[in-house]
Amino acid sequence: TALREQTKSERMKVELVANVSHDIKTPLTSIVSYVELLKQEDLPEHVKEYVQILGEKSERLKTMVQDVFEVSKAASNQLPVNLERLDLGKLLRQTLADMNVQIMESGLAMRTNIPEAPVMIMADGQRMYRVFQNLFQNAIKYSLDGSRVYVTLKTDGELAVASVKNTSHLELDKGKDFTERFIRGDESRTDGGSGLGLSIAQSFTEACGGKFSFETDADS
């Protein structure tokens, strides 16, 4: 009975979050649209700065709302996926290439070990692109300055294993589950992170039939 009630409670929470997120999207889209219209007006310079900030914050909020919506969908097994055969190595290289500017600006050194030969898997390309985009963004945000990030892909012909390894710039709690929603490594940061990055990566990977795990070689 307790398990049934807990399951019911979790389902209701997921549905509530999904519904609220969906309802927020419509007025938020209007806000973003009107901000774009304001940018086209001949405004005083100081007002243009205000509009620019409004644009950045509204886009950030739009991303967060979409993230919450998709995580909720994944939690209730309602996330749509389009499974197809794709080359995981090619997907990794494409994601890194698309994020090259961010990587260069970060000062981090990316060390890749990705086979040239195709590593074919069945997955949703867009969902898995987002998985690695989140992992790389996480590494860029939270890695020790000037350190190296290792991206590897291995396969035994049946199983493909991709990994991203970095050195955190802060001490980590070994007991913390960073794939939990809204959990962040540094609660004091105000960098715009929502604490959903790894949760989304895990949800999307599992929705594609894969497995997601992380290891922390912690200081404590």
Coordinates of C-alpha atoms in Angstrom, one line a residue:
T1 CA 0.0 0.0 0.0
A2 CA 2.8 2.4 0.9
L3 CA 4.6 1.7 -2.4
R4 CA 1.4 2.2 -4.3
E5 CA 0.8 5.5 -2.6
Q6 CA 4.4 6.6 -3.2
T7 CA 4.1 5.7 -6.9
K8 CA 0.8 7.6 -7.1
S9 CA 2.4 10.7 -5.4
E10 CA 5.4 10.6 -7.7
R11 CA 3.2 10.4 -10.8
M12 CA 1.1 13.3 -9.6
K13 CA 4.2 15.4 -9.0
V14 CA 5.5 14.6 -12.4
E15 CA 2.2 15.5 -14.0
L16 CA 1.9 18.7 -12.1
V17 CA 5.4 19.8 -13.1
A18 CA 4.8 18.9 -16.8
N19 CA 1.5 20.7 -16.8
V20 CA 2.8 23.9 -15.1
S21 CA 5.9 23.9 -17.4
H22 CA 3.6 23.6 -20.5
D23 CA 1.4 26.4 -19.2
I24 CA 4.4 28.7 -18.6
K25 CA 5.8 28.1 -22.2
T26 CA 3.0 30.1 -23.9
P27 CA 3.4 33.5 -22.1
L28 CA 7.2 33.0 -22.0
T29 CA 7.3 32.6 -25.8
S30 CA 5.3 35.9 -26.0
I31 CA 7.8 37.6 -23.7
V32 CA 10.7 36.4 -25.8
S33 CA 9.0 37.6 -29.0
Y34 CA 8.3 41.1 -27.7
V35 CA 11.9 41.4 -26.4
E36 CA 13.0 40.7 -30.0
L37 CA 10.7 43.4 -31.3
L38 CA 12.1 45.9 -28.7
K39 CA 15.6 45.2 -30.0
Q40 CA 14.5 46.5 -33.4
E41 CA 13.4 49.8 -32.0
D42 CA 15.5 53.0 -31.9
L43 CA 16.1 53.1 -28.2
P44 CA 18.5 55.0 -26.0
E45 CA 21.7 53.1 -25.3
H46 CA 21.0 52.5 -21.6
V47 CA 17.5 51.1 -22.5
K48 CA 19.1 48.8 -25.1
E49 CA 21.3 47.4 -22.3
Y50 CA 18.1 46.7 -20.3
V51 CA 16.5 45.0 -23.3
Q52 CA 19.6 42.9 -23.9
I53 CA 19.5 41.7 -20.3
L54 CA 15.8 40.9 -20.6
G55 CA 16.5 38.9 -23.7
E56 CA 19.3 36.9 -22.0
K57 CA 17.3 36.2 -18.9
S58 CA 14.1 35.2 -20.8
E59 CA 16.0 32.8 -23.1
R60 CA 17.6 31.3 -20.0
L61 CA 14.2 30.9 -18.4
K62 CA 12.8 29.4 -21.6
T63 CA 15.6 26.8 -21.6
M64 CA 15.0 25.9 -18.0
V65 CA 11.2 25.5 -18.5
Q66 CA 11.9 23.3 -21.5
D67 CA 14.4 21.2 -19.5
V68 CA 11.9 20.7 -16.6
F69 CA 9.2 19.7 -19.1
E70 CA 11.4 17.2 -20.8
V71 CA 12.8 15.7 -17.6
S72 CA 9.2 15.3 -16.4
K73 CA 8.2 13.6 -19.6
A74 CA 11.2 11.2 -19.3
A75 CA 10.3 10.4 -15.7
S76 CA 6.9 9.3 -16.8
N77 CA 8.2 7.4 -19.8
Q78 CA 6.5 9.8 -22.2
L79 CA 9.5 11.3 -23.8
P80 CA 9.3 10.8 -27.6
V81 CA 12.4 9.3 -29.1
N82 CA 13.2 8.5 -32.8
L83 CA 15.6 5.5 -32.7
E84 CA 17.8 5.1 -35.7
R85 CA 21.2 3.7 -36.6
L86 CA 23.9 6.3 -36.0
D87 CA 27.7 6.6 -35.7
L88 CA 28.4 7.5 -32.0
G89 CA 32.0 8.5 -32.8
K90 CA 30.7 10.9 -35.5
L91 CA 28.1 12.3 -33.1
L92 CA 30.8 13.0 -30.5
R93 CA 33.1 14.7 -33.0
Q94 CA 30.2 16.8 -34.3
T95 CA 29.2 17.9 -30.8
L96 CA 32.8 18.9 -30.0
A97 CA 33.1 20.8 -33.2
D98 CA 29.9 22.7 -32.6
M99 CA 31.2 23.7 -29.1
N100 CA 34.7 24.6 -30.3
V101 CA 34.3 28.3 -29.5
Q102 CA 33.2 27.6 -25.9
I103 CA 36.0 25.1 -25.5
M104 CA 38.6 27.5 -26.8
E105 CA 37.4 30.3 -24.5
S106 CA 37.4 28.0 -21.5
G107 CA 41.2 27.4 -21.7
L108 CA 40.6 23.7 -21.2
A109 CA 42.5 21.1 -23.2
M110 CA 40.2 18.4 -24.7
R111 CA 42.0 15.0 -25.1
T112 CA 39.9 12.7 -27.3
N113 CA 40.3 9.0 -28.0
I114 CA 37.5 8.3 -30.6
P115 CA 37.9 5.5 -33.2
E116 CA 38.0 6.5 -36.8
A117 CA 36.0 3.4 -37.7
P118 CA 32.2 3.8 -37.3
V119 CA 30.7 2.8 -33.9
M120 CA 27.1 2.2 -34.8
I121 CA 24.3 2.2 -32.2
M122 CA 20.5 2.5 -32.1
A123 CA 19.6 5.8 -30.6
D124 CA 17.9 9.2 -31.1
G125 CA 20.5 11.4 -32.6
Q126 CA 19.0 14.7 -31.3
R127 CA 18.6 13.3 -27.7
M128 CA 22.1 11.9 -27.6
Y129 CA 23.6 15.1 -29.0
R130 CA 22.0 16.9 -26.1
V131 CA 23.4 14.3 -23.7
F132 CA 27.0 15.1 -24.8
Q133 CA 26.3 18.8 -25.1
N134 CA 25.3 18.8 -21.4
L135 CA 28.3 16.7 -20.4
F136 CA 30.8 19.0 -22.2
Q137 CA 29.1 22.2 -20.9
N138 CA 29.3 20.7 -17.4
A139 CA 33.0 20.1 -17.8
I140 CA 33.5 23.6 -19.2
K141 CA 31.7 25.2 -16.3
Y142 CA 33.1 23.2 -13.4
S143 CA 36.6 22.0 -14.4
L144 CA 39.8 23.2 -12.8
D145 CA 41.2 26.1 -14.8
G146 CA 43.7 25.0 -17.4
S147 CA 43.1 21.3 -16.8
R148 CA 42.4 18.5 -19.3
V149 CA 39.1 16.9 -20.2
Y150 CA 39.2 13.3 -21.5
V151 CA 36.6 12.2 -24.0
T152 CA 36.9 8.5 -25.0
L153 CA 34.8 6.0 -26.9
K154 CA 35.4 2.3 -26.7
T155 CA 33.6 -0.7 -28.2
D156 CA 33.9 -4.5 -28.0
G157 CA 31.7 -4.9 -31.1
E158 CA 28.5 -5.3 -29.0
L159 CA 28.7 -2.6 -26.4
A160 CA 29.7 1.1 -27.0
V161 CA 31.0 3.0 -24.0
A162 CA 31.5 6.8 -24.2
S163 CA 33.0 8.6 -21.3
V164 CA 33.9 12.2 -20.3
K165 CA 36.4 12.7 -17.5
N166 CA 37.4 16.0 -15.9
T167 CA 39.0 17.5 -12.8
S168 CA 36.6 19.6 -10.7
H169 CA 37.8 23.0 -9.6
L170 CA 36.1 22.4 -6.2
E171 CA 36.0 19.7 -3.6
L172 CA 33.1 17.2 -4.2
D173 CA 30.9 15.3 -1.8
K174 CA 31.3 11.7 -2.6
G175 CA 27.8 10.9 -1.3
K176 CA 26.0 13.4 -3.6
D177 CA 24.0 12.1 -6.5
F178 CA 24.6 14.7 -9.2
T179 CA 22.0 13.1 -11.5
E180 CA 19.2 14.1 -9.1
R181 CA 17.1 17.0 -10.4
F182 CA 18.3 20.4 -9.3
I183 CA 21.4 19.0 -7.6
R184 CA 24.5 21.1 -8.2
G185 CA 28.1 20.6 -7.3
D186 CA 28.4 24.2 -5.9
E187 CA 25.2 25.6 -4.5
S188 CA 26.8 29.1 -4.2
R189 CA 27.3 29.5 -7.9
T190 CA 25.2 32.0 -9.8
D191 CA 26.3 31.0 -13.3
G192 CA 22.9 30.2 -14.6
G193 CA 23.1 26.4 -14.1
S194 CA 19.8 24.8 -13.1
G195 CA 21.1 21.5 -11.7
L196 CA 19.3 19.6 -14.5
G197 CA 22.2 19.0 -16.9
L198 CA 23.2 15.5 -15.7
S199 CA 19.6 14.6 -14.9
I200 CA 18.7 15.3 -18.5
A201 CA 21.7 13.4 -19.8
Q202 CA 20.7 10.4 -17.7
S203 CA 17.0 10.6 -18.7
F204 CA 17.8 10.9 -22.4
T205 CA 20.4 8.1 -22.4
E206 CA 18.0 5.8 -20.7
A207 CA 15.1 6.8 -23.0
C208 CA 17.3 5.7 -25.9
G209 CA 17.9 2.3 -24.2
G210 CA 21.4 3.1 -22.9
K211 CA 22.8 3.3 -19.4
F212 CA 24.2 6.4 -17.7
S213 CA 26.5 6.4 -14.7
F214 CA 29.0 8.7 -13.0
E215 CA 32.0 8.2 -10.7
T216 CA 33.4 10.7 -8.3
D217 CA 37.0 10.3 -7.0
A218 CA 36.1 12.7 -4.2
D219 CA 38.2 14.6 -1.8
S220 CA 36.1 13.5 1.2

